[in-house]
Amino acid sequence: ATHLKEKAEAEAREAAAKAECAALSEQLEALKQRAVAQEELRRQMAETIHEVCARAQFWRNSGAILAQFSDGPPSPLQLKGNIRVFCRVRPPATEEDEAVSCIEGAAEDTALEVAGPKGGSTRFQFDHVFSGAASQGDVYDEVTHLVQSAMDGHNVCVFAYGQTGSGKTYTMDGPRGNEAPELRGVVPRAAAQVFASAKELGTLGWTFSFKASCVEVYNEELRDLLGGKGETKLKIQDSGGTVSIPGLKQVDVTDSASLQKMLDFAAKNRATTATQSNDTSSRSHLVFRLYLSGENPKTGKTTESELNLIDLAGCERVKQSGVKGIAFEEAKAINKSLSALGDVICALASRAKHKPFRNSKLTHLLANSLSGSSKTLMFVNVAPGSKHYSETVSALRFAAKVNDCVPGK
Ligand code: ADP
Ligand code: MG
């Protein structure tokens, strides 16, 4: 009898456990559906904010828009639309003095001052200024939402602009030969973010796939850094405003490790033409592009976008006297492409009818990624030393001009 009683009790427990399990799975399904709905809502809200910001850009200098925000005026950042300019000052090297100072000294200010060699100083204002004390993580905190935007389907371009030695490659990639995770730059962090985000969105029914390409723009020629020997030169095809690059190699990337392998391959493939400065990587632009495509059969939504991370050629001006041959050609090509980039960004910010994408290979290559609902961030990297005064001021002036492009200017 005890045996029977125990059996009955066990059966009852099993039935109760089954019922609980069924209830939990029902709850889980409901939670999943809610999460899908919330993700949808988050996307819609991101779209709305994007729209509002784009419109607000027209009203940047107008008090009218301020009245529409019930909880105080929005920060200039919110009013700026889709183009941001951040300045990053590299920490001083050994025996380097500091002529560049961030105002108020905090790592996240928006203004900086450059002391002139004969006294006086010049002040510049950007959306964000990172002092030499800012870590790679501090910098990425201001980039992460752009990468999220790329996951949401916006094209994104992040540029590093500045003279050679100012910290462009450090910002984009991290220090050469140092694998410490906290020192990683924008590229590896963005890669980690998209893979993690894809995994997370997977639980909500999204499937993402990623491809990558790597192009070097050197002397107004495009080279496929992922192509084999002999077939690496690329041509841009432009039909009806849509730019494509036939033959550009796109490699499937599934995780940070496969992406790193691809980047290592591209780095080995980079131009090795000798110049006076010897460092040819500083004389060419490097465009790393990630193609993101996602679909969600549960909601029928799909997204396609391109995330471009660009380490620009050094913007230092070459004195025309004394520079001949290849170095002069390089300097001319760099100058042409950087000024075209400034003009294109300005045309986009001011919503000019004509956008001069075709004025350089760099801007032509990026035409799709810069137009439409795209988002653009430019880092202007500067060295702190007084020795670099004139290059620093020239780079900051270029960036300030980009930063100040507003409708009607
Ligand atoms: P660029 O690519 O503009 O020529 P690099 O990124 O190569 O300049 O930087 C020049 C040097 O300064 C490198 O040795 C780099 O490691 C160092 N450096 C640049 N930025 C930082 C930083 N924020 N913190 C520490 N070291 C930096
Ligand atoms: Mg570099």
mmCIF file of C-alpha atoms in Angstrom, residues 118-362:
data_model
loop_
_atom_site.group_PDB
_atom_site.id
_atom_site.type_symbol
_atom_site.label_atom_id
_atom_site.label_comp_id
_atom_site.label_asym_id
_atom_site.label_seq_id
_atom_site.Cartn_x
_atom_site.Cartn_y
_atom_site.Cartn_z
ATOM 1 C CA LYS A 118 54.376 83.475 -30.438
ATOM 2 C CA GLY A 119 51.788 83.612 -27.681
ATOM 3 C CA GLY A 120 48.038 83.751 -28.006
ATOM 4 C CA SER A 121 45.902 80.750 -28.747
ATOM 5 C CA THR A 122 43.281 79.466 -31.146
ATOM 6 C CA ARG A 123 40.121 77.854 -29.911
ATOM 7 C CA PHE A 124 38.148 75.151 -31.682
ATOM 8 C CA GLN A 125 34.826 73.566 -30.933
ATOM 9 C CA PHE A 126 33.645 70.087 -31.954
ATOM 10 C CA ASP A 127 30.892 67.676 -31.048
ATOM 11 C CA HIS A 128 33.327 66.014 -28.731
ATOM 12 C CA VAL A 129 36.949 66.480 -27.770
ATOM 13 C CA PHE A 130 38.948 63.606 -26.325
ATOM 14 C CA SER A 131 42.073 64.538 -24.441
ATOM 15 C CA GLY A 132 45.159 62.349 -24.258
ATOM 16 C CA ALA A 133 43.657 60.839 -21.115
ATOM 17 C CA ALA A 134 40.693 59.354 -22.968
ATOM 18 C CA SER A 135 40.877 55.593 -23.324
ATOM 19 C CA GLN A 136 39.955 53.540 -26.380
ATOM 20 C CA GLY A 137 36.829 52.536 -24.455
ATOM 21 C CA ASP A 138 35.889 56.191 -23.812
ATOM 22 C CA VAL A 139 36.197 56.852 -27.527
ATOM 23 C CA TYR A 140 34.214 53.777 -28.520
ATOM 24 C CA ASP A 141 31.388 54.754 -26.154
ATOM 25 C CA GLU A 142 30.695 57.580 -28.583
ATOM 26 C CA VAL A 143 30.872 55.316 -31.636
ATOM 27 C CA THR A 144 28.817 52.357 -30.465
ATOM 28 C CA HIS A 145 25.439 53.923 -31.335
ATOM 29 C CA LEU A 146 26.612 54.403 -34.914
ATOM 30 C CA VAL A 147 27.418 50.722 -35.183
ATOM 31 C CA GLN A 148 23.973 50.014 -33.783
ATOM 32 C CA SER A 149 22.573 52.241 -36.534
ATOM 33 C CA ALA A 150 24.366 50.097 -39.094
ATOM 34 C CA MET A 151 22.650 47.036 -37.580
ATOM 35 C CA ASP A 152 19.369 48.940 -37.987
ATOM 36 C CA GLY A 153 20.053 49.401 -41.698
ATOM 37 C CA HIS A 154 21.778 52.784 -41.987
ATOM 38 C CA ASN A 155 24.969 53.200 -43.944
ATOM 39 C CA VAL A 156 27.737 54.492 -41.736
ATOM 40 C CA CYS A 157 31.151 56.052 -42.425
ATOM 41 C CA VAL A 158 33.743 56.685 -39.738
ATOM 42 C CA PHE A 159 36.871 58.557 -40.833
ATOM 43 C CA ALA A 160 40.150 59.213 -39.072
ATOM 44 C CA TYR A 161 41.696 62.440 -40.379
ATOM 45 C CA GLY A 162 44.977 63.956 -39.267
ATOM 46 C CA GLN A 163 48.671 64.282 -39.933
ATOM 47 C CA THR A 164 50.926 61.243 -39.864
ATOM 48 C CA GLY A 165 51.735 60.345 -36.272
ATOM 49 C CA SER A 166 48.613 61.944 -34.796
ATOM 50 C CA GLY A 167 46.913 58.681 -33.802
ATOM 51 C CA LYS A 168 44.596 57.759 -36.696
ATOM 52 C CA THR A 169 45.637 54.122 -36.864
ATOM 53 C CA TYR A 170 45.714 53.901 -33.069
ATOM 54 C CA THR A 171 42.125 55.160 -32.995
ATOM 55 C CA MET A 172 40.886 52.864 -35.758
ATOM 56 C CA ASP A 173 42.891 49.689 -35.089
ATOM 57 C CA GLY A 174 44.727 50.076 -31.828
ATOM 58 C CA PRO A 175 48.454 50.027 -31.118
ATOM 59 C CA ARG A 176 50.495 47.976 -33.555
ATOM 60 C CA GLY A 177 51.535 44.602 -32.210
ATOM 61 C CA ASN A 178 49.677 44.955 -28.921
ATOM 62 C CA GLU A 179 46.755 42.585 -28.524
ATOM 63 C CA ALA A 180 45.531 43.869 -25.152
ATOM 64 C CA PRO A 181 41.719 43.909 -25.437
ATOM 65 C CA GLU A 182 41.372 47.274 -23.663
ATOM 66 C CA LEU A 183 43.668 48.896 -26.245
ATOM 67 C CA ARG A 184 41.688 47.697 -29.231
ATOM 68 C CA GLY A 185 40.468 50.411 -31.557
ATOM 69 C CA VAL A 186 37.237 51.117 -33.389
ATOM 70 C CA VAL A 187 37.524 48.342 -36.025
ATOM 71 C CA PRO A 188 37.871 45.320 -33.710
ATOM 72 C CA ARG A 189 35.351 46.779 -31.260
ATOM 73 C CA ALA A 190 32.810 47.405 -34.011
ATOM 74 C CA ALA A 191 33.334 43.861 -35.282
ATOM 75 C CA ALA A 192 32.796 42.415 -31.812
ATOM 76 C CA GLN A 193 29.683 44.561 -31.411
ATOM 77 C CA VAL A 194 28.021 43.492 -34.663
ATOM 78 C CA PHE A 195 28.642 39.795 -34.008
ATOM 79 C CA ALA A 196 27.342 40.081 -30.433
ATOM 80 C CA SER A 197 24.357 42.110 -31.564
ATOM 81 C CA ALA A 198 23.563 39.591 -34.319
ATOM 82 C CA LYS A 199 23.589 36.815 -31.738
ATOM 83 C CA GLU A 200 21.299 38.740 -29.436
ATOM 84 C CA LEU A 201 18.910 39.611 -32.266
ATOM 85 C CA GLY A 202 18.963 35.938 -33.252
ATOM 86 C CA THR A 203 16.818 35.167 -30.226
ATOM 87 C CA LEU A 204 14.239 37.550 -31.681
ATOM 88 C CA GLY A 205 14.158 35.776 -35.028
ATOM 89 C CA TRP A 206 16.765 37.819 -36.922
ATOM 90 C CA THR A 207 19.412 36.166 -39.060
ATOM 91 C CA PHE A 208 22.381 38.325 -40.000
ATOM 92 C CA SER A 209 25.159 37.679 -42.431
ATOM 93 C CA PHE A 210 28.320 39.721 -42.878
ATOM 94 C CA LYS A 211 30.763 40.231 -45.691
ATOM 95 C CA ALA A 212 33.839 42.386 -45.666
ATOM 96 C CA SER A 213 35.998 44.133 -48.208
ATOM 97 C CA CYS A 214 39.174 46.130 -47.959
ATOM 98 C CA VAL A 215 40.230 48.768 -50.463
ATOM 99 C CA GLU A 216 43.296 50.922 -50.557
ATOM 100 C CA VAL A 217 43.118 54.247 -52.370
ATOM 101 C CA TYR A 218 46.600 55.234 -53.446
ATOM 102 C CA ASN A 219 47.417 57.933 -56.012
ATOM 103 C CA GLU A 220 43.797 58.012 -57.215
ATOM 104 C CA GLU A 221 43.797 54.271 -57.882
ATOM 105 C CA LEU A 222 41.838 51.612 -56.065
ATOM 106 C CA ARG A 223 43.499 48.395 -55.002
ATOM 107 C CA ASP A 224 41.646 45.389 -53.688
ATOM 108 C CA LEU A 225 43.582 44.302 -50.628
ATOM 109 C CA LEU A 226 41.758 40.981 -50.567
ATOM 110 C CA GLY A 227 42.333 40.165 -54.228
ATOM 111 C CA GLY A 228 45.096 37.977 -55.553
ATOM 112 C CA LYS A 229 48.133 39.367 -57.352
ATOM 113 C CA GLY A 230 47.585 40.962 -60.771
ATOM 114 C CA GLU A 231 43.847 41.430 -60.429
ATOM 115 C CA THR A 232 43.847 43.867 -57.611
ATOM 116 C CA LYS A 233 43.131 47.102 -59.474
ATOM 117 C CA LEU A 234 39.511 48.164 -59.390
ATOM 118 C CA LYS A 235 37.270 50.443 -61.412
ATOM 119 C CA ILE A 236 34.186 52.245 -60.169
ATOM 120 C CA GLN A 237 30.983 51.824 -62.123
ATOM 121 C CA ASP A 238 28.387 54.521 -61.776
ATOM 122 C CA SER A 239 24.919 53.994 -63.143
ATOM 123 C CA GLY A 240 22.072 56.292 -62.263
ATOM 124 C CA GLY A 241 23.749 57.476 -59.108
ATOM 125 C CA THR A 242 24.398 53.970 -57.780
ATOM 126 C CA VAL A 243 28.033 53.140 -57.490
ATOM 127 C CA SER A 244 29.367 49.623 -57.735
ATOM 128 C CA ILE A 245 32.819 48.147 -57.944
ATOM 129 C CA PRO A 246 32.792 45.088 -60.188
ATOM 130 C CA GLY A 247 35.238 42.452 -59.094
ATOM 131 C CA LEU A 248 35.719 43.795 -55.577
ATOM 132 C CA LYS A 249 36.292 40.811 -53.370
ATOM 133 C CA GLN A 250 33.829 40.354 -50.538
ATOM 134 C CA VAL A 251 34.753 37.804 -47.942
ATOM 135 C CA ASP A 252 32.237 36.100 -45.655
ATOM 136 C CA VAL A 253 32.987 36.823 -42.037
ATOM 137 C CA THR A 254 31.248 34.960 -39.272
ATOM 138 C CA ASP A 255 33.108 35.975 -36.139
ATOM 139 C CA SER A 256 35.860 38.249 -34.830
ATOM 140 C CA ALA A 257 38.506 35.622 -35.544
ATOM 141 C CA SER A 258 37.647 35.261 -39.248
ATOM 142 C CA LEU A 259 37.490 39.033 -39.552
ATOM 143 C CA GLN A 260 40.903 39.447 -37.943
ATOM 144 C CA LYS A 261 42.331 36.888 -40.357
ATOM 145 C CA MET A 262 40.980 38.927 -43.255
ATOM 146 C CA LEU A 263 42.423 42.162 -41.827
ATOM 147 C CA ASP A 264 45.841 40.547 -41.396
ATOM 148 C CA PHE A 265 45.748 39.397 -45.014
ATOM 149 C CA ALA A 266 44.824 42.919 -46.165
ATOM 150 C CA ALA A 267 47.583 44.502 -44.072
ATOM 151 C CA LYS A 268 50.197 42.254 -45.725
ATOM 152 C CA ASN A 269 48.861 43.223 -49.119
ATOM 153 C CA ARG A 270 49.204 46.986 -48.603
ATOM 154 C CA ALA A 271 51.264 49.118 -50.935
ATOM 155 C CA THR A 272 54.985 48.975 -50.509
ATOM 156 C CA THR A 273 56.086 51.687 -52.909
ATOM 157 C CA ALA A 274 59.010 53.512 -51.361
ATOM 158 C CA THR A 275 58.696 57.210 -50.667
ATOM 159 C CA GLN A 276 60.714 59.787 -48.828
ATOM 160 C CA SER A 277 58.797 59.186 -45.639
ATOM 161 C CA ASN A 278 59.147 55.411 -46.084
ATOM 162 C CA ASP A 279 55.830 54.825 -44.417
ATOM 163 C CA THR A 280 53.615 54.308 -47.456
ATOM 164 C CA SER A 281 50.598 53.380 -45.370
ATOM 165 C CA SER A 282 50.438 57.029 -44.386
ATOM 166 C CA ARG A 283 50.204 58.029 -48.066
ATOM 167 C CA SER A 284 47.105 56.001 -48.877
ATOM 168 C CA HIS A 285 43.541 55.746 -47.595
ATOM 169 C CA LEU A 286 42.395 52.440 -46.200
ATOM 170 C CA VAL A 287 38.704 51.679 -46.511
ATOM 171 C CA PHE A 288 37.458 48.716 -44.535
ATOM 172 C CA ARG A 289 33.849 47.933 -45.338
ATOM 173 C CA LEU A 290 31.476 45.565 -43.626
ATOM 174 C CA TYR A 291 28.282 44.638 -45.466
ATOM 175 C CA LEU A 292 25.495 43.790 -43.039
ATOM 176 C CA SER A 293 22.358 42.045 -44.121
ATOM 177 C CA GLY A 294 19.632 40.876 -41.819
ATOM 178 C CA GLU A 295 16.225 39.293 -42.159
ATOM 179 C CA ASN A 296 13.522 38.422 -39.733
ATOM 180 C CA PRO A 297 10.969 35.906 -41.048
ATOM 181 C CA LYS A 298 8.884 36.475 -37.911
ATOM 182 C CA THR A 299 8.241 40.112 -38.808
ATOM 183 C CA GLY A 300 9.043 40.056 -42.521
ATOM 184 C CA LYS A 301 11.631 42.819 -41.978
ATOM 185 C CA THR A 302 14.961 42.945 -43.778
ATOM 186 C CA THR A 303 17.935 45.322 -43.555
ATOM 187 C CA GLU A 304 20.938 45.983 -45.762
ATOM 188 C CA SER A 305 23.714 48.379 -44.863
ATOM 189 C CA GLU A 306 27.387 49.170 -45.114
ATOM 190 C CA LEU A 307 29.666 50.119 -42.276
ATOM 191 C CA ASN A 308 32.801 51.865 -43.559
ATOM 192 C CA LEU A 309 35.781 52.443 -41.305
ATOM 193 C CA ILE A 310 38.388 54.607 -42.962
ATOM 194 C CA ASP A 311 41.963 55.333 -41.970
ATOM 195 C CA LEU A 312 42.782 58.341 -44.158
ATOM 196 C CA ALA A 313 46.160 59.254 -45.591
ATOM 197 C CA GLY A 314 48.167 61.759 -43.558
ATOM 198 C CA CYS A 315 46.911 65.280 -44.239
ATOM 199 C CA GLU A 316 50.298 67.003 -43.765
ATOM 200 C CA ARG A 317 51.040 69.521 -46.439
ATOM 201 C CA VAL A 318 54.063 68.850 -48.525
ATOM 202 C CA LYS A 319 56.242 71.824 -49.365
ATOM 203 C CA GLN A 320 56.331 71.876 -53.111
ATOM 204 C CA SER A 321 59.948 72.859 -53.286
ATOM 205 C CA GLY A 322 62.228 69.916 -52.805
ATOM 206 C CA VAL A 323 59.562 67.344 -53.416
ATOM 207 C CA LYS A 324 59.590 65.739 -56.811
ATOM 208 C CA GLY A 325 58.380 62.679 -58.620
ATOM 209 C CA ILE A 326 56.407 60.108 -56.732
ATOM 210 C CA ALA A 327 56.162 62.011 -53.454
ATOM 211 C CA PHE A 328 54.766 65.020 -55.286
ATOM 212 C CA GLU A 329 52.197 62.873 -57.104
ATOM 213 C CA GLU A 330 51.194 61.284 -53.805
ATOM 214 C CA ALA A 331 50.797 64.651 -52.128
ATOM 215 C CA LYS A 332 48.691 65.951 -54.996
ATOM 216 C CA ALA A 333 46.422 62.887 -54.910
ATOM 217 C CA ILE A 334 45.985 63.074 -51.138
ATOM 218 C CA ASN A 335 45.230 66.760 -51.247
ATOM 219 C CA LYS A 336 42.678 66.242 -53.986
ATOM 220 C CA SER A 337 40.863 63.436 -52.190
ATOM 221 C CA LEU A 338 40.826 65.082 -48.769
ATOM 222 C CA SER A 339 39.486 68.345 -50.104
ATOM 223 C CA ALA A 340 36.896 66.417 -52.137
ATOM 224 C CA LEU A 341 35.894 64.632 -48.935
ATOM 225 C CA GLY A 342 35.438 67.941 -47.130
ATOM 226 C CA ASP A 343 33.381 69.290 -50.026
ATOM 227 C CA VAL A 344 31.163 66.198 -50.196
ATOM 228 C CA ILE A 345 30.467 66.169 -46.459
ATOM 229 C CA CYS A 346 29.671 69.877 -46.632
ATOM 230 C CA ALA A 347 27.350 69.347 -49.592
ATOM 231 C CA LEU A 348 25.577 66.590 -47.662
ATOM 232 C CA ALA A 349 25.256 68.670 -44.489
ATOM 233 C CA SER A 350 23.945 71.649 -46.373
ATOM 234 C CA ARG A 351 21.705 69.479 -48.538
ATOM 235 C CA ALA A 352 23.147 70.959 -51.667
ATOM 236 C CA LYS A 353 21.635 69.629 -54.884
ATOM 237 C CA HIS A 354 24.985 68.747 -56.352
ATOM 238 C CA LYS A 355 27.238 66.474 -54.367
ATOM 239 C CA PRO A 356 30.673 66.306 -55.920
ATOM 240 C CA PHE A 357 31.284 62.586 -55.307
ATOM 241 C CA ARG A 358 33.124 62.169 -58.592
ATOM 242 C CA ASN A 359 35.852 64.634 -57.710
ATOM 243 C CA SER A 360 38.007 61.923 -56.178
ATOM 244 C CA LYS A 361 38.213 58.134 -56.083
ATOM 245 C CA LEU A 362 37.735 58.118 -52.316
#
